[in-house]
Short mmCIF file of C-alpha atoms in Angstrom, two decimals:
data_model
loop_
_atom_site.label_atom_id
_atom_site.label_comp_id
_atom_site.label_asym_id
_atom_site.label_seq_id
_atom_site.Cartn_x
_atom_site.Cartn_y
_atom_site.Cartn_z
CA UNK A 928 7.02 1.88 16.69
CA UNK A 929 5.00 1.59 13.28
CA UNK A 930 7.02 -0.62 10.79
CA UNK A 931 8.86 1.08 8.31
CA UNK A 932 11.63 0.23 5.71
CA UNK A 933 15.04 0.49 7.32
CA UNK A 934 16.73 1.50 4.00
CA UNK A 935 15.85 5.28 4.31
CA UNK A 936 13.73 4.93 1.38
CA UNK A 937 10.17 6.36 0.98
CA UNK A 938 7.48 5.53 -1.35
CA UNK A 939 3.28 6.27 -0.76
CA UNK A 940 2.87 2.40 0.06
CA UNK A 941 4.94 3.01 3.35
CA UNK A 942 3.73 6.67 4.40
CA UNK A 943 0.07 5.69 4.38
CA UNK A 944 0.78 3.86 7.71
CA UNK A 945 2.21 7.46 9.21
CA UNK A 946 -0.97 9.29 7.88
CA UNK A 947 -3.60 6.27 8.54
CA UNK A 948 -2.99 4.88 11.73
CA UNK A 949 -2.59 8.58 13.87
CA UNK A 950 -5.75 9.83 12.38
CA UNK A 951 -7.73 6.86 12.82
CA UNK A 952 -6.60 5.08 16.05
CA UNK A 953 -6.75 5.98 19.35
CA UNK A 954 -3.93 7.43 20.44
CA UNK A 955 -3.32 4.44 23.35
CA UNK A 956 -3.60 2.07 20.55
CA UNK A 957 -0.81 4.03 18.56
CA UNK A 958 1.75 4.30 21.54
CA UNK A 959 1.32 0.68 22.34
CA UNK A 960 5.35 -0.57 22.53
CA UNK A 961 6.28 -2.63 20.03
CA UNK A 962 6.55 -3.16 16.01
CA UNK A 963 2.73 -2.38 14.64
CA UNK A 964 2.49 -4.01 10.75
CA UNK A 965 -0.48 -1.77 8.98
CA UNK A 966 -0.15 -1.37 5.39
CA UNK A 967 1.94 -2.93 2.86
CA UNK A 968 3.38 -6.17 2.30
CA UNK A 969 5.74 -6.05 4.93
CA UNK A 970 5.16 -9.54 6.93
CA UNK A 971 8.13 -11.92 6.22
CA UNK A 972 10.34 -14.82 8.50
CA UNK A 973 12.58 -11.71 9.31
CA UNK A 974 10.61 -9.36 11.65
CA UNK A 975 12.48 -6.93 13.65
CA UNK A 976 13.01 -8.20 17.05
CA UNK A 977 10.15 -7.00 19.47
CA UNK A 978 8.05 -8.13 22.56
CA UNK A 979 4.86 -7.32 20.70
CA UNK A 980 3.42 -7.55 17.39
CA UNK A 981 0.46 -6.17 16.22
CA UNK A 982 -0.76 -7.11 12.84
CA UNK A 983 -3.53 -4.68 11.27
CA UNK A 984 -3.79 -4.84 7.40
CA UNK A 985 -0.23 -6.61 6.34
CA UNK A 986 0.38 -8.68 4.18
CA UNK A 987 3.25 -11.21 3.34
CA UNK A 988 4.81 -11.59 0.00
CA UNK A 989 8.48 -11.85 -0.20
CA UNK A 990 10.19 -13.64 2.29
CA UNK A 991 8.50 -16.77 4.00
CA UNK A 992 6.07 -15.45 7.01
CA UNK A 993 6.55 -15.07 10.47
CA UNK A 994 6.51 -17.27 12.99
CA UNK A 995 3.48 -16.17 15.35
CA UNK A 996 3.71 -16.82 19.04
CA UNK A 997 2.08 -15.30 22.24
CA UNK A 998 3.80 -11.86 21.21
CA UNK A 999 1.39 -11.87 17.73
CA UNK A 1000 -1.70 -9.76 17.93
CA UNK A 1001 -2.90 -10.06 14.42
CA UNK A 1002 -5.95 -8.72 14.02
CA UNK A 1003 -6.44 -8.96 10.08
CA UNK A 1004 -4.48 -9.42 7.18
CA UNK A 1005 -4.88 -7.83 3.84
CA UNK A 1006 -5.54 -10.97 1.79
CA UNK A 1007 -6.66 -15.07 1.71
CA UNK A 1008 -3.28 -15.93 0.69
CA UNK A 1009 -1.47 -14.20 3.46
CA UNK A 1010 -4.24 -15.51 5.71
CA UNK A 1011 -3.95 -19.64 4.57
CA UNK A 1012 -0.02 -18.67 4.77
CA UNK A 1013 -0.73 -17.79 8.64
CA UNK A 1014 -3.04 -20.31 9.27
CA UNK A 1015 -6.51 -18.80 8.87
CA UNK A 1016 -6.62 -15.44 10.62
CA UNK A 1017 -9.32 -13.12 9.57
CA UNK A 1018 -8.38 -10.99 6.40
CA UNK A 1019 -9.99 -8.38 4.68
CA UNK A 1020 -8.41 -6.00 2.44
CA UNK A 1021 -5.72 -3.49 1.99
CA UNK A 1022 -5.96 -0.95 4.71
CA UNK A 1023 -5.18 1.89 2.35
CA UNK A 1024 -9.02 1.73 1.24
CA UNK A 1025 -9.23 3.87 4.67
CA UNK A 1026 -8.15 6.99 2.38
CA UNK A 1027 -11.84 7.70 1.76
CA UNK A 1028 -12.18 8.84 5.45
CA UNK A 1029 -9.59 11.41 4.08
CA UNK A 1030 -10.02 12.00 0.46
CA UNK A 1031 -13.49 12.30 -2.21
CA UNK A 1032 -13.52 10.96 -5.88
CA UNK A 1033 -13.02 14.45 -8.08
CA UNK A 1034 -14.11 15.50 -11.25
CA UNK A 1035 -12.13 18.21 -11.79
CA UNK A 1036 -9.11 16.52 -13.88
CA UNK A 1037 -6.15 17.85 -14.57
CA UNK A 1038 -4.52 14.95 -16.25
CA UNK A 1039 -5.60 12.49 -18.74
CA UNK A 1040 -3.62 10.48 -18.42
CA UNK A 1041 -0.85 9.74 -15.28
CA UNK A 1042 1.55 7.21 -14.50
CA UNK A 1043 2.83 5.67 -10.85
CA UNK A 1044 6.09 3.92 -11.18
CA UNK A 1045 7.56 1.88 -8.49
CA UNK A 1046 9.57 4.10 -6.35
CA UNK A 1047 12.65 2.34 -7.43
CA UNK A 1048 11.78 2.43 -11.16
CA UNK A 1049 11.17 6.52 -11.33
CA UNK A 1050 13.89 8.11 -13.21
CA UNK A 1051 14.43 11.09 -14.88
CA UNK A 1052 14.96 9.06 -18.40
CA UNK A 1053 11.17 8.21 -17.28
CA UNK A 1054 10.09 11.04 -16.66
CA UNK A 1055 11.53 12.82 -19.81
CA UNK A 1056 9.73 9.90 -21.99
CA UNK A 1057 6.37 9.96 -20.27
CA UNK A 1058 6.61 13.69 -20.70
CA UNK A 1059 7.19 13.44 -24.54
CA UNK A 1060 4.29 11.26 -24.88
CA UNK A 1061 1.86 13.50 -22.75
CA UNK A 1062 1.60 11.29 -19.78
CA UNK A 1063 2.10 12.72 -16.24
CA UNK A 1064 4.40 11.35 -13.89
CA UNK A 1065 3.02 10.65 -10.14
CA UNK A 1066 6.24 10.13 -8.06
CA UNK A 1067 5.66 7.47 -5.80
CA UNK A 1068 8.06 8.90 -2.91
CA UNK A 1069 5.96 12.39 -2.62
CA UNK A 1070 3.84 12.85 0.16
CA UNK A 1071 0.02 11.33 0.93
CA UNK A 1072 -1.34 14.07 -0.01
CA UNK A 1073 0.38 14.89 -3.39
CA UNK A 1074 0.01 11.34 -4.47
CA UNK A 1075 -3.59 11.33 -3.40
CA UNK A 1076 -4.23 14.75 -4.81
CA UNK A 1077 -2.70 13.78 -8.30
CA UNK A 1078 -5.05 10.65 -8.89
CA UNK A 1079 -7.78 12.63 -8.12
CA UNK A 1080 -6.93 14.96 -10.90
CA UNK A 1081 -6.38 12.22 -13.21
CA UNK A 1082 -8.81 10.61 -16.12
CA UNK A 1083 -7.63 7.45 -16.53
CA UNK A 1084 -3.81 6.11 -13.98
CA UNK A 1085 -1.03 3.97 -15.63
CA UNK A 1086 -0.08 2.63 -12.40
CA UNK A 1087 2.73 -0.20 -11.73
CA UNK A 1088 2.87 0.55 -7.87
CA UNK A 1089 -0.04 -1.40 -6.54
CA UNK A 1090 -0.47 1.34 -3.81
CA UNK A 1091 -1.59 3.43 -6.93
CA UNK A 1092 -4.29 1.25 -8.15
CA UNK A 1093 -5.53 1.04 -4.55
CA UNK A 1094 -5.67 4.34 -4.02
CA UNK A 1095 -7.47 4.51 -7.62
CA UNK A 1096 -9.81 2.21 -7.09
CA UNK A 1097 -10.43 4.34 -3.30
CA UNK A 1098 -11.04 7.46 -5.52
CA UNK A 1099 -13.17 5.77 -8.19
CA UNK A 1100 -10.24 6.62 -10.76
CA UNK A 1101 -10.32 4.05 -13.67
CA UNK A 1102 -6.80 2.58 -13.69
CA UNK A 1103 -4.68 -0.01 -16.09
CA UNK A 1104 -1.86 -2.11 -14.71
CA UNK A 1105 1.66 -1.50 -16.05
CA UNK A 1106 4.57 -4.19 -15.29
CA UNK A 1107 7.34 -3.38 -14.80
CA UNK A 1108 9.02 -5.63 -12.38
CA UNK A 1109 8.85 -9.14 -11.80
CA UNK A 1110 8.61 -11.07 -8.65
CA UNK A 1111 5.60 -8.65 -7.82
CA UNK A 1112 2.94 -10.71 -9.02
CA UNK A 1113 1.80 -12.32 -5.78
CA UNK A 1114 1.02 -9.36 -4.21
CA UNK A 1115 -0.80 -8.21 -7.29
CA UNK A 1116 -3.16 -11.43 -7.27
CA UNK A 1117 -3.26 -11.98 -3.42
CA UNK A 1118 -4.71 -7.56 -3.29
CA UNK A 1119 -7.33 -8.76 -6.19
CA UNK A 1120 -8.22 -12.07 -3.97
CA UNK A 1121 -9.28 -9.90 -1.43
CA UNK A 1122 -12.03 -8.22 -3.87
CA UNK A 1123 -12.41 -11.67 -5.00
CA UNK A 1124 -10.99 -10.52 -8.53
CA UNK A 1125 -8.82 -12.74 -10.84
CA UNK A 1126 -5.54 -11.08 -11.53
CA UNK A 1127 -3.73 -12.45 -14.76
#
């Protein structure tokens, strides 16, 4: 079982666990029972109820952290802050970096300009106004590959889903932060931590 919102919503944060993890793993590794955290900030003091854990790329950032027993198997965490938070397990960085097994840096562009709302911040008022102005909309809830696909073939991403600036700075796509949202800013600064940039 590979953790997944249990709200029926999607967004490119979330599906990069269902195209990562059975590409890259072995398969054994994949059907191991239990709740497997890869990417996103998805730890918190609420995790569905499971004999095993495994940990591999998560990071907290909303709700507390979890308690970790003999069922954790945490192998690294995306950040320092999510590390101190657990008590010093190994971090590294987001998993979705992984996308360059995958996907090349382009030069063909088709946008200059894009933008990657939250997935609960696209609209069609959004859209409409991005249009006007003559930047393209990158809908967050698409697959991988259009997401992916669509920052390669853009000049410079607008991005205020921090799965798009990852996947940005994957693909070598200059990018520029755009806030929408508050109560998102630890994940923002804990992802830069990890590349041991300041976020401010």
């Amino acid at each position: 079982q590979r953790w997944r919102p249990g709200d029926g919503t999607t967004n490119v944060g979330d599906e990069l666990n269902t195209y990562l993890w059975p590409r890259l793993l072995p398969q054994k590794f994949v059907d191991i029972p239990g709740v497997f955290f890869g990417v996103g900030t998805i730890l918190n003091d609420t995790p569905p109820d499971a004999l095993r854990y495994v940990v591999f790329g998560a990071a907290a950032g909303y709700r507390g952290v979890p308690k970790i027993d003999n069922r954790w198997h945490v192998y690294f965490v995306r950040d320092p802050i999510t590390s101190q938070e657990l008590g010093g397990v190994t971090w590294i960085t987001d998993p979705g970096i992984l996308l360059h097994h995958f996907f090349q840096p382009r030069h063909d562009y088709a946008y200059a300009c894009s933008f990657v709302p939250r997935w609960d911040s696209i609209s069609s008022e959004l859209i409409e106004a991005c249009t006007h102005v003559g930047i393209h909309v990158i809908d967050p809830r698409c697959t991988v590959e259009k997401v992916v696909g669509e920052i390669q073939s853009t000049r410079l991403l607008l991005t205020e889903a921090l799965h798009g600036a990852i996947i940005a700075d994957t693909l070598r796509v200059p990018w520029v932060s755009i806030y929408g949202q508050r109560g998102h800013e630890r994940k923002w600064a804990a992802w830069c931590a990890s590349l041991e940039q300041i976020w401010n």
